[in-house]
mmCIF file of C-alpha atoms and ligand atoms in Angstrom:
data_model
loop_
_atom_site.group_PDB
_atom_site.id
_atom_site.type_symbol
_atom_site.label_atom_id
_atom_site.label_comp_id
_atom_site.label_asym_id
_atom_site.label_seq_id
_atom_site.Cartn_x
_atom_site.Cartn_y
_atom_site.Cartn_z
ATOM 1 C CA UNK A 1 107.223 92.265 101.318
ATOM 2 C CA UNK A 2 105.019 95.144 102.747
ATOM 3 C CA UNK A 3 102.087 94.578 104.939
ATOM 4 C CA UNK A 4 99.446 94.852 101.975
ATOM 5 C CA UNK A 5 101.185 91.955 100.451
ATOM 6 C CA UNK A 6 101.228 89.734 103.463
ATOM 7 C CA UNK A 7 97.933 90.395 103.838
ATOM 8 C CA UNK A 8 97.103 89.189 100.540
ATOM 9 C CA UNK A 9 99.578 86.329 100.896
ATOM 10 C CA UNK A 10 97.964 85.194 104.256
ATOM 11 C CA UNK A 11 94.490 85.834 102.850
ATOM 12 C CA UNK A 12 95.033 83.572 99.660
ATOM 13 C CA UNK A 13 97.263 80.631 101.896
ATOM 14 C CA UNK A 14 94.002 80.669 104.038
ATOM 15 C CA UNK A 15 91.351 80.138 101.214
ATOM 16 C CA UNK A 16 93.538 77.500 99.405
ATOM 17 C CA UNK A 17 93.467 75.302 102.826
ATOM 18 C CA UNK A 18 89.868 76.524 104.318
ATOM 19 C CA UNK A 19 87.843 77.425 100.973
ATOM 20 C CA UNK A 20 84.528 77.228 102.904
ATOM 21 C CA UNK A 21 85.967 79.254 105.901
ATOM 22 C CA UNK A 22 85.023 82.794 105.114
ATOM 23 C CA UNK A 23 87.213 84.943 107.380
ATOM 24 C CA UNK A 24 88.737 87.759 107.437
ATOM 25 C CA UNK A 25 92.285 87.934 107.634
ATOM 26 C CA UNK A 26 94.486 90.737 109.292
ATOM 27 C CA UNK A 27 98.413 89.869 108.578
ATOM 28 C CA UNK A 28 101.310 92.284 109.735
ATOM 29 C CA UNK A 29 104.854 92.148 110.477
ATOM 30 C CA UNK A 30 106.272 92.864 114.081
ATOM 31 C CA UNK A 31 109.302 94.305 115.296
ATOM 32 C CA UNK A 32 111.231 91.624 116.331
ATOM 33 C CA UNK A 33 114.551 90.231 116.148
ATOM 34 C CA UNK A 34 113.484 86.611 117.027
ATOM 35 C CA UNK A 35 111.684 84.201 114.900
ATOM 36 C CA UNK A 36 108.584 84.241 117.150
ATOM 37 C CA UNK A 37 105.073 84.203 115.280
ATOM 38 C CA UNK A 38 101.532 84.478 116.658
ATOM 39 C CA UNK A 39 98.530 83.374 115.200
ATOM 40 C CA UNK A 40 94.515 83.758 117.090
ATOM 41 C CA UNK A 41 90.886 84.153 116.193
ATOM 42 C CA UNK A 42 89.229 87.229 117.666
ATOM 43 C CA UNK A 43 86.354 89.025 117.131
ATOM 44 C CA UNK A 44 85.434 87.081 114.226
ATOM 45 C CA UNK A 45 89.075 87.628 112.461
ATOM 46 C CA UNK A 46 92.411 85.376 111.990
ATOM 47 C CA UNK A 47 94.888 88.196 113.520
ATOM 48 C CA UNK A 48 98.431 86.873 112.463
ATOM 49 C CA UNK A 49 101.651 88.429 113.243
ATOM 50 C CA UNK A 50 105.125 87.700 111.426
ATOM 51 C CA UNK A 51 108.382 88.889 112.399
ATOM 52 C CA UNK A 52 109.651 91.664 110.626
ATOM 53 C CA UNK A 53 113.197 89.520 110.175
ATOM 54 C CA UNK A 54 111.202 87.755 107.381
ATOM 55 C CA UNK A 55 110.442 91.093 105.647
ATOM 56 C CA UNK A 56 112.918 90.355 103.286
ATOM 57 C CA UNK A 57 112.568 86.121 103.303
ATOM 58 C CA UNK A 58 111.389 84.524 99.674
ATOM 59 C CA UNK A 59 107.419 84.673 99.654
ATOM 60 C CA UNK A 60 107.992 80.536 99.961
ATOM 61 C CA UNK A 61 109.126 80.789 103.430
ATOM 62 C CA UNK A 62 106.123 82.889 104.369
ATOM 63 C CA UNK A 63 103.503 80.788 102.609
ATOM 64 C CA UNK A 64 104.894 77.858 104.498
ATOM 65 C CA UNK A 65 104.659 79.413 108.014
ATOM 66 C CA UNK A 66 101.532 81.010 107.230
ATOM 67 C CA UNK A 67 100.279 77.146 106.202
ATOM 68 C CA UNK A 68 101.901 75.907 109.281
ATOM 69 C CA UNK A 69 100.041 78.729 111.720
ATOM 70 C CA UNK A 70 96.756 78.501 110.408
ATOM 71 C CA UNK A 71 96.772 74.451 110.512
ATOM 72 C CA UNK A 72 98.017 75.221 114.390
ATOM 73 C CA UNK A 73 94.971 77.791 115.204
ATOM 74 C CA UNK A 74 92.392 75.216 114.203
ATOM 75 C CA UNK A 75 94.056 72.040 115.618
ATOM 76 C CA UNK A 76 94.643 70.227 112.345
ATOM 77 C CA UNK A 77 97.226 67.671 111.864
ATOM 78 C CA UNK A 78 100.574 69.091 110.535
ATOM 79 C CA UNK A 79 102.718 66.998 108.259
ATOM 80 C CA UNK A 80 106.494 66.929 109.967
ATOM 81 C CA UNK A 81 107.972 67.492 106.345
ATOM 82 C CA UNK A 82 106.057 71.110 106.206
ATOM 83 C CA UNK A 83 108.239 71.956 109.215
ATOM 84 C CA UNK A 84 111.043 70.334 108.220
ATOM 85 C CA UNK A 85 110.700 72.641 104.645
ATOM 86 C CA UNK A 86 110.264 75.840 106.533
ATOM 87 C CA UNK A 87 113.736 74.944 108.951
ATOM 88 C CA UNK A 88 115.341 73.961 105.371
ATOM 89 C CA UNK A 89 114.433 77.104 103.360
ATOM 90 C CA UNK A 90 115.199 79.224 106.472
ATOM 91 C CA UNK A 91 118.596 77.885 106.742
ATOM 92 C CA UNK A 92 119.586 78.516 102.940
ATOM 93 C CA UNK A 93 117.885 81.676 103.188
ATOM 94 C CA UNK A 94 119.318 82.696 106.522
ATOM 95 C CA UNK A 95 121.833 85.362 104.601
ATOM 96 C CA UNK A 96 118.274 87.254 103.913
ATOM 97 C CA UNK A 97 116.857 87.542 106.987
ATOM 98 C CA UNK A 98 118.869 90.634 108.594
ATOM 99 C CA UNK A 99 116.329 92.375 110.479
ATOM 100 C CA UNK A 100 115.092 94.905 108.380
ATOM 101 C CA UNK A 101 114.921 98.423 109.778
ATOM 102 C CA UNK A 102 113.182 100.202 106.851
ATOM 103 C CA UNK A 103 110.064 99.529 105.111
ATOM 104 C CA UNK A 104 110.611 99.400 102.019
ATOM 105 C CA UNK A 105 108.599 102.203 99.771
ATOM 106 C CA UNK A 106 105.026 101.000 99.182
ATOM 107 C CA UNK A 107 105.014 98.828 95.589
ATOM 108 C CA UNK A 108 103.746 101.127 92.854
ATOM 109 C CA UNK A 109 100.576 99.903 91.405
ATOM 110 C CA UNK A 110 99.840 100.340 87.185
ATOM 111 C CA UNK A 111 96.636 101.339 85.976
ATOM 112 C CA UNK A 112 98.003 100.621 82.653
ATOM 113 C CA UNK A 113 97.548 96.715 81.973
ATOM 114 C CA UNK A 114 97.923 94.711 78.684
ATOM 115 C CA UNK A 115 94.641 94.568 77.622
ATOM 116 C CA UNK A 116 93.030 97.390 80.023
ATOM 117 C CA UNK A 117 93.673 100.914 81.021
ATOM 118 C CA UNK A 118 91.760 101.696 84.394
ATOM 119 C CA UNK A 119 92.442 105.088 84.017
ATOM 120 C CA UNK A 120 90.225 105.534 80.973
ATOM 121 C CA UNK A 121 87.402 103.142 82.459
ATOM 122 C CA UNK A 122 87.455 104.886 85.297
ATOM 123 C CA UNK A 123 86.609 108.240 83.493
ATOM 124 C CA UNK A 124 84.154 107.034 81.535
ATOM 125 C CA UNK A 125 82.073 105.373 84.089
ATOM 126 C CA UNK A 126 82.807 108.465 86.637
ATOM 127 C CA UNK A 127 81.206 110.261 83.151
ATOM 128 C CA UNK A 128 78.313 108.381 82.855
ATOM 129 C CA UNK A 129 77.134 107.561 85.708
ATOM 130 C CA UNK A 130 78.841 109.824 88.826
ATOM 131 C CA UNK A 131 78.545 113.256 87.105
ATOM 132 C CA UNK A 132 82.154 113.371 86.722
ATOM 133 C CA UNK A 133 81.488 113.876 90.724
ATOM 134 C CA UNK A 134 84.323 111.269 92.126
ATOM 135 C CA UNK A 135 87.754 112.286 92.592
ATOM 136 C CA UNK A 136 90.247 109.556 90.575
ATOM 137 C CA UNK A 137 91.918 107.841 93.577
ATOM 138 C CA UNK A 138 95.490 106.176 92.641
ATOM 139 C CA UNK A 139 94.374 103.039 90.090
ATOM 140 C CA UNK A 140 96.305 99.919 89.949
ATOM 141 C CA UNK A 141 96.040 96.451 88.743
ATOM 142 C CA UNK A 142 96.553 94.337 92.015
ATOM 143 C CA UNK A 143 100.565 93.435 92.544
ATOM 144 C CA UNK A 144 99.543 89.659 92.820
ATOM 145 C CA UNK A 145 96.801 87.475 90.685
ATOM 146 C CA UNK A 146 93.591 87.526 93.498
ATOM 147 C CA UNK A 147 90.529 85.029 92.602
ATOM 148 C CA UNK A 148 89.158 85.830 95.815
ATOM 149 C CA UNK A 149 89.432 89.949 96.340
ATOM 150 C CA UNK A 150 88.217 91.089 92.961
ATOM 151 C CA UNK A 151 88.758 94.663 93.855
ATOM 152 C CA UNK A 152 88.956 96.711 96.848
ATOM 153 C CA UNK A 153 89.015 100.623 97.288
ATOM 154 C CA UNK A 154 90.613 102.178 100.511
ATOM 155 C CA UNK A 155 89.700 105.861 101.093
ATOM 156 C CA UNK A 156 92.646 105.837 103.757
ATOM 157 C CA UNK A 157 94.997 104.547 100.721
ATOM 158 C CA UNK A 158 93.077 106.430 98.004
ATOM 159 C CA UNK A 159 93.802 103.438 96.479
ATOM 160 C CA UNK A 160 91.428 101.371 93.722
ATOM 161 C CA UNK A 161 92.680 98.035 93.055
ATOM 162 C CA UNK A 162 91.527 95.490 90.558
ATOM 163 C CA UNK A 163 92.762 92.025 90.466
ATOM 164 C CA UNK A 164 95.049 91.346 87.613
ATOM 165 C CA UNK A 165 93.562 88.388 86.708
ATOM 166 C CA UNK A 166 91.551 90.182 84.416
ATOM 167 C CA UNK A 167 93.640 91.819 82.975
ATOM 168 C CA UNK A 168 92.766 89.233 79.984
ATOM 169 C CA UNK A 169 91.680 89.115 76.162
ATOM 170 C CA UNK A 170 89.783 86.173 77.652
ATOM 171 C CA UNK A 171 87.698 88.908 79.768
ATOM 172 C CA UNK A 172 85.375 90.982 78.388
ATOM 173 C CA UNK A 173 85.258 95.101 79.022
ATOM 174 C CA UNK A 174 81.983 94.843 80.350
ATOM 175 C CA UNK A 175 83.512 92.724 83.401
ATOM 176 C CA UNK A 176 86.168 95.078 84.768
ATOM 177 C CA UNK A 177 83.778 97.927 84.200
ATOM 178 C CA UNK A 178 81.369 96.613 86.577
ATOM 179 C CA UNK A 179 84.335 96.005 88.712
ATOM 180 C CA UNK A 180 85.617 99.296 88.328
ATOM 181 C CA UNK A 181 81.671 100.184 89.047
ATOM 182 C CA UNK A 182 81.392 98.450 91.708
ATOM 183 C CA UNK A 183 84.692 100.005 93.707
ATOM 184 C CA UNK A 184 83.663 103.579 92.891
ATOM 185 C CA UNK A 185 80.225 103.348 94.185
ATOM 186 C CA UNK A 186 82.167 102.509 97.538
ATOM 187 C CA UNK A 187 84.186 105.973 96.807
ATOM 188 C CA UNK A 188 80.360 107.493 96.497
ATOM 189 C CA UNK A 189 78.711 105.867 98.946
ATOM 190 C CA UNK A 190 80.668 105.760 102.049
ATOM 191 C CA UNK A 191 80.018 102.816 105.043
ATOM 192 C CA UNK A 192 76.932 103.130 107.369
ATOM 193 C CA UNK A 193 76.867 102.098 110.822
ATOM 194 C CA UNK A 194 74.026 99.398 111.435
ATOM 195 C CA UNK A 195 74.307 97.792 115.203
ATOM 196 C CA UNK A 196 78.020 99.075 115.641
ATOM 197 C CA UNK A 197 78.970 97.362 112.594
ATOM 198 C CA UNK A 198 80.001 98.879 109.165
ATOM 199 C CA UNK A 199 77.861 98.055 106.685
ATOM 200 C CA UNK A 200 79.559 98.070 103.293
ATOM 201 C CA UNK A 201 77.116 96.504 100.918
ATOM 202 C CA UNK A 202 73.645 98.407 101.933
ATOM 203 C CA UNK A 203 70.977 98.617 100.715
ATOM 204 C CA UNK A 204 71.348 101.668 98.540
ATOM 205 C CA UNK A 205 74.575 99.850 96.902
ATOM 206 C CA UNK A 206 72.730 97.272 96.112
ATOM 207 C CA UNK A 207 70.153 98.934 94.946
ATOM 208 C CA UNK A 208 72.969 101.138 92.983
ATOM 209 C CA UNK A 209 75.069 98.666 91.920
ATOM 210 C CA UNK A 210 72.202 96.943 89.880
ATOM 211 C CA UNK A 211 71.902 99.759 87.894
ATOM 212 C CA UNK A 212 75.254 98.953 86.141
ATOM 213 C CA UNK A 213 73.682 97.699 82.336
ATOM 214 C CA UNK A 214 75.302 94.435 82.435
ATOM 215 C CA UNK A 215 75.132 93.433 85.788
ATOM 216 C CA UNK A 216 73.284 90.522 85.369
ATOM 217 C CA UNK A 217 75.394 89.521 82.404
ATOM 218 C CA UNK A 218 78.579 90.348 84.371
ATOM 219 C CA UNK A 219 77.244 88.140 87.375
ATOM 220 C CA UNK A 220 76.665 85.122 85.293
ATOM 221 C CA UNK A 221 80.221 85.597 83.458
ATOM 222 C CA UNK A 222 81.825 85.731 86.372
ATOM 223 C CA UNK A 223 80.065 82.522 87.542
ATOM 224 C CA UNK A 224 81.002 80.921 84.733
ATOM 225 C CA UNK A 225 84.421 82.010 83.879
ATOM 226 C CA UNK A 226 86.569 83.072 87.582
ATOM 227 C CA UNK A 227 87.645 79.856 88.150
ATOM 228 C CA UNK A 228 89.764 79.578 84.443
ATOM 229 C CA UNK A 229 91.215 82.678 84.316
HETATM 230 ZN ZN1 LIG B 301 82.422 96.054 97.667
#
Protein backbone atom coordinates (compact mmCIF):
# COMPACT_ATOMS: atom_id res chain seq x y z
CA UNK A 1 0.00 0.00 0.00
CA UNK A 2 1.76 3.40 -0.75
CA UNK A 3 1.30 6.44 1.31
CA UNK A 4 -1.44 8.02 -1.11
CA UNK A 5 -3.48 5.00 -0.41
CA UNK A 6 -3.22 5.05 3.32
CA UNK A 7 -4.07 8.33 3.21
CA UNK A 8 -7.17 7.68 1.48
CA UNK A 9 -7.76 4.57 3.57
CA UNK A 10 -7.33 6.58 6.89
CA UNK A 11 -9.30 9.48 5.43
CA UNK A 12 -12.42 7.27 4.45
CA UNK A 13 -12.09 4.90 8.04
CA UNK A 14 -12.33 8.43 9.67
CA UNK A 15 -15.53 9.78 7.89
CA UNK A 16 -17.36 6.37 8.19
CA UNK A 17 -16.90 6.65 12.22
CA UNK A 18 -16.86 10.72 12.60
CA UNK A 19 -19.11 11.87 9.48
CA UNK A 20 -19.65 15.30 11.11
CA UNK A 21 -15.89 15.61 12.08
CA UNK A 22 -14.39 17.48 9.19
CA UNK A 23 -10.62 16.95 9.52
CA UNK A 24 -7.99 16.61 7.73
CA UNK A 25 -6.13 13.58 7.74
CA UNK A 26 -2.27 13.10 7.17
CA UNK A 27 -1.47 9.09 7.16
CA UNK A 28 2.16 7.71 6.46
CA UNK A 29 4.12 4.73 7.08
CA UNK A 30 7.34 4.77 9.36
CA UNK A 31 10.40 2.94 9.33
CA UNK A 32 10.07 0.58 11.84
CA UNK A 33 10.54 -2.92 12.57
CA UNK A 34 8.12 -3.00 15.59
CA UNK A 35 4.43 -2.87 15.54
CA UNK A 36 4.34 0.55 17.26
CA UNK A 37 1.62 3.12 15.88
CA UNK A 38 0.98 6.76 16.78
CA UNK A 39 -1.98 8.61 16.41
CA UNK A 40 -2.47 12.87 17.63
CA UNK A 41 -4.39 15.97 16.72
CA UNK A 42 -2.22 18.96 15.87
CA UNK A 43 -2.63 22.00 14.33
CA UNK A 44 -6.04 21.28 13.37
CA UNK A 45 -5.02 17.73 11.64
CA UNK A 46 -5.28 13.83 12.71
CA UNK A 47 -1.36 13.07 12.04
CA UNK A 48 -1.24 9.15 12.06
CA UNK A 49 1.74 7.06 11.62
CA UNK A 50 1.79 3.19 10.68
CA UNK A 51 4.65 1.00 10.63
CA UNK A 52 6.08 0.34 7.47
CA UNK A 53 6.00 -3.70 8.49
CA UNK A 54 2.28 -3.37 7.51
CA UNK A 55 3.18 -2.02 4.03
CA UNK A 56 2.46 -5.17 2.69
CA UNK A 57 -0.56 -6.35 5.44
CA UNK A 58 -4.27 -6.92 3.72
CA UNK A 59 -6.00 -3.35 3.64
CA UNK A 60 -8.36 -5.23 6.54
CA UNK A 61 -5.66 -5.14 9.01
CA UNK A 62 -5.08 -1.46 8.40
CA UNK A 63 -8.72 -0.38 8.43
CA UNK A 64 -8.97 -2.11 11.76
CA UNK A 65 -6.00 -0.33 13.44
CA UNK A 66 -6.80 2.79 11.83
CA UNK A 67 -10.58 2.24 13.55
CA UNK A 68 -8.90 1.25 16.69
CA UNK A 69 -6.44 4.61 16.74
CA UNK A 70 -8.85 7.07 15.92
CA UNK A 71 -11.52 5.65 18.61
CA UNK A 72 -8.19 5.94 21.06
CA UNK A 73 -7.38 9.80 20.05
CA UNK A 74 -10.88 10.89 20.97
CA UNK A 75 -11.45 8.69 24.09
CA UNK A 76 -14.30 6.58 22.76
CA UNK A 77 -15.12 3.24 24.02
CA UNK A 78 -13.39 0.38 22.06
CA UNK A 79 -15.13 -2.93 21.66
CA UNK A 80 -12.46 -5.81 22.98
CA UNK A 81 -13.50 -7.98 19.84
CA UNK A 82 -12.01 -5.04 17.41
CA UNK A 83 -8.70 -5.80 19.14
CA UNK A 84 -9.09 -9.16 19.41
CA UNK A 85 -9.75 -9.08 15.19
CA UNK A 86 -6.70 -7.01 14.57
CA UNK A 87 -4.32 -9.71 16.97
CA UNK A 88 -6.31 -12.52 14.86
CA UNK A 89 -5.76 -11.19 11.30
CA UNK A 90 -2.18 -10.21 12.30
CA UNK A 91 -1.37 -13.62 13.34
CA UNK A 92 -2.69 -15.39 10.03
CA UNK A 93 -1.19 -12.68 8.19
CA UNK A 94 2.08 -12.63 10.06
CA UNK A 95 3.93 -14.47 6.85
CA UNK A 96 3.18 -10.84 5.13
CA UNK A 97 4.50 -8.59 7.30
CA UNK A 98 8.44 -8.81 6.51
CA UNK A 99 9.54 -5.39 6.85
CA UNK A 100 9.47 -4.00 3.62
CA UNK A 101 12.57 -2.20 2.41
CA UNK A 102 11.29 -0.87 -0.95
CA UNK A 103 8.40 1.15 -1.82
CA UNK A 104 6.78 -0.28 -4.10
CA UNK A 105 6.45 1.85 -7.61
CA UNK A 106 3.66 4.43 -7.26
CA UNK A 107 0.12 2.62 -8.60
CA UNK A 108 -0.49 3.77 -12.16
CA UNK A 109 -3.61 5.73 -12.45
CA UNK A 110 -6.08 5.31 -15.94
CA UNK A 111 -7.58 8.16 -17.49
CA UNK A 112 -9.35 5.73 -19.57
CA UNK A 113 -12.59 4.55 -17.56
CA UNK A 114 -15.67 2.55 -18.78
CA UNK A 115 -17.89 5.11 -19.47
CA UNK A 116 -15.33 8.24 -19.45
CA UNK A 117 -12.08 9.20 -20.97
CA UNK A 118 -10.48 12.16 -18.89
CA UNK A 119 -8.10 12.65 -21.37
CA UNK A 120 -10.57 13.89 -23.96
CA UNK A 121 -12.62 15.98 -21.26
CA UNK A 122 -9.78 17.38 -20.22
CA UNK A 123 -8.94 18.80 -23.76
CA UNK A 124 -12.01 19.98 -24.46
CA UNK A 125 -12.61 21.98 -21.42
CA UNK A 126 -8.72 23.17 -21.48
CA UNK A 127 -10.25 24.22 -25.29
CA UNK A 128 -13.02 26.03 -24.27
CA UNK A 129 -12.47 27.62 -21.56
CA UNK A 130 -8.35 27.81 -20.65
CA UNK A 131 -7.16 28.79 -24.18
CA UNK A 132 -5.65 25.51 -24.58
CA UNK A 133 -3.31 27.45 -21.85
CA UNK A 134 -2.96 24.41 -19.11
CA UNK A 135 -0.43 21.86 -19.44
CA UNK A 136 -2.30 18.09 -19.24
CA UNK A 137 -0.96 16.87 -15.85
CA UNK A 138 -0.99 12.83 -15.52
CA UNK A 139 -5.09 11.97 -15.43
CA UNK A 140 -6.39 9.11 -13.53
CA UNK A 141 -9.56 7.76 -12.21
CA UNK A 142 -8.86 7.51 -8.35
CA UNK A 143 -7.33 3.78 -7.40
CA UNK A 144 -10.19 3.43 -4.74
CA UNK A 145 -14.15 4.47 -4.93
CA UNK A 146 -13.97 8.16 -2.80
CA UNK A 147 -17.57 9.74 -1.84
CA UNK A 148 -15.81 12.17 0.10
CA UNK A 149 -12.59 13.54 -2.16
CA UNK A 150 -14.33 14.04 -5.47
CA UNK A 151 -11.15 15.09 -7.10
CA UNK A 152 -7.95 16.51 -6.14
CA UNK A 153 -5.02 17.97 -8.33
CA UNK A 154 -1.38 18.04 -6.89
CA UNK A 155 1.03 20.33 -8.82
CA UNK A 156 3.90 18.47 -6.80
CA UNK A 157 2.35 15.04 -8.30
CA UNK A 158 1.17 16.63 -11.57
CA UNK A 159 -1.39 14.48 -10.81
CA UNK A 160 -5.47 15.05 -11.56
CA UNK A 161 -7.54 12.57 -9.92
CA UNK A 162 -11.23 11.96 -10.17
CA UNK A 163 -13.05 9.61 -8.01
CA UNK A 164 -14.11 6.51 -9.77
CA UNK A 165 -17.32 6.52 -8.53
CA UNK A 166 -18.35 8.27 -11.43
CA UNK A 167 -17.12 6.58 -13.60
CA UNK A 168 -20.99 5.57 -14.20
CA UNK A 169 -23.77 5.38 -17.03
CA UNK A 170 -25.77 6.46 -13.98
CA UNK A 171 -23.66 9.89 -14.12
CA UNK A 172 -24.12 12.29 -16.49
CA UNK A 173 -21.02 14.04 -18.67
CA UNK A 174 -21.93 17.25 -17.46
CA UNK A 175 -20.90 16.02 -13.78
CA UNK A 176 -17.30 14.89 -14.28
CA UNK A 177 -16.80 17.86 -16.53
CA UNK A 178 -17.42 20.23 -13.85
CA UNK A 179 -15.24 18.00 -11.85
CA UNK A 180 -12.65 17.91 -14.28
CA UNK A 181 -13.44 21.95 -14.28
CA UNK A 182 -13.21 22.35 -11.12
CA UNK A 183 -9.49 20.55 -10.63
CA UNK A 184 -8.02 22.50 -13.56
CA UNK A 185 -9.00 25.85 -12.39
CA UNK A 186 -6.75 24.80 -9.31
CA UNK A 187 -3.90 24.02 -12.12
CA UNK A 188 -4.81 27.87 -13.31
CA UNK A 189 -5.25 29.47 -10.37
CA UNK A 190 -2.63 28.59 -7.95
CA UNK A 191 -3.19 29.00 -3.76
CA UNK A 192 -3.05 32.53 -2.16
CA UNK A 193 -1.78 33.23 1.14
CA UNK A 194 -4.56 34.97 3.37
CA UNK A 195 -3.34 35.25 7.28
CA UNK A 196 -0.52 32.53 6.76
CA UNK A 197 -3.00 30.20 5.53
CA UNK A 198 -3.48 28.82 1.93
CA UNK A 199 -6.45 29.71 0.59
CA UNK A 200 -7.62 27.22 -2.02
CA UNK A 201 -11.17 28.14 -2.81
CA UNK A 202 -10.89 32.20 -3.23
CA UNK A 203 -12.67 34.29 -4.28
CA UNK A 204 -11.69 34.41 -7.91
CA UNK A 205 -12.39 30.42 -8.01
CA UNK A 206 -15.43 30.91 -6.93
CA UNK A 207 -16.16 33.45 -8.88
CA UNK A 208 -14.52 31.16 -11.82
CA UNK A 209 -15.84 28.11 -11.05
CA UNK A 210 -19.49 29.45 -11.47
CA UNK A 211 -18.87 30.14 -14.80
CA UNK A 212 -18.89 26.37 -15.65
CA UNK A 213 -22.66 26.21 -17.73
CA UNK A 214 -24.07 23.65 -15.56
CA UNK A 215 -22.89 24.42 -12.35
CA UNK A 216 -25.94 24.91 -10.77
CA UNK A 217 -27.36 21.81 -12.40
CA UNK A 218 -24.21 19.85 -11.46
CA UNK A 219 -24.58 21.12 -7.73
CA UNK A 220 -28.08 19.97 -7.37
CA UNK A 221 -27.19 16.44 -9.10
CA UNK A 222 -24.68 15.91 -6.98
CA UNK A 223 -26.98 16.68 -4.00
CA UNK A 224 -29.26 14.46 -5.11
CA UNK A 225 -27.45 11.56 -6.50
CA UNK A 226 -23.61 11.10 -4.38
CA UNK A 227 -24.96 9.17 -1.87
CA UNK A 228 -26.32 6.11 -4.54
CA UNK A 229 -23.63 5.88 -6.65
ZN1 LIG B 1 -10.92 22.32 -5.04
Amino acid sequence: MTDHALNQLCQEVFSDIFPEKQVKIEASFYPSRSLKHSVKFQNGKVKIRIAETLRSAPEIIIKTLCTILFLKLFRFKIDRRLYQHYREYLEKNAHLLQPVKKRPPSPRYSSVGIYFNLEKIFERLNHAFFENRLQKPVLGWSLKKSYRRLGFYSGEKNLLVISRIFDSKKVPESVVEYLMYHEMLHIDLPAVKVNHRRRIHGAEFKIRERLYPHYDEVQKWLKKNLKRL
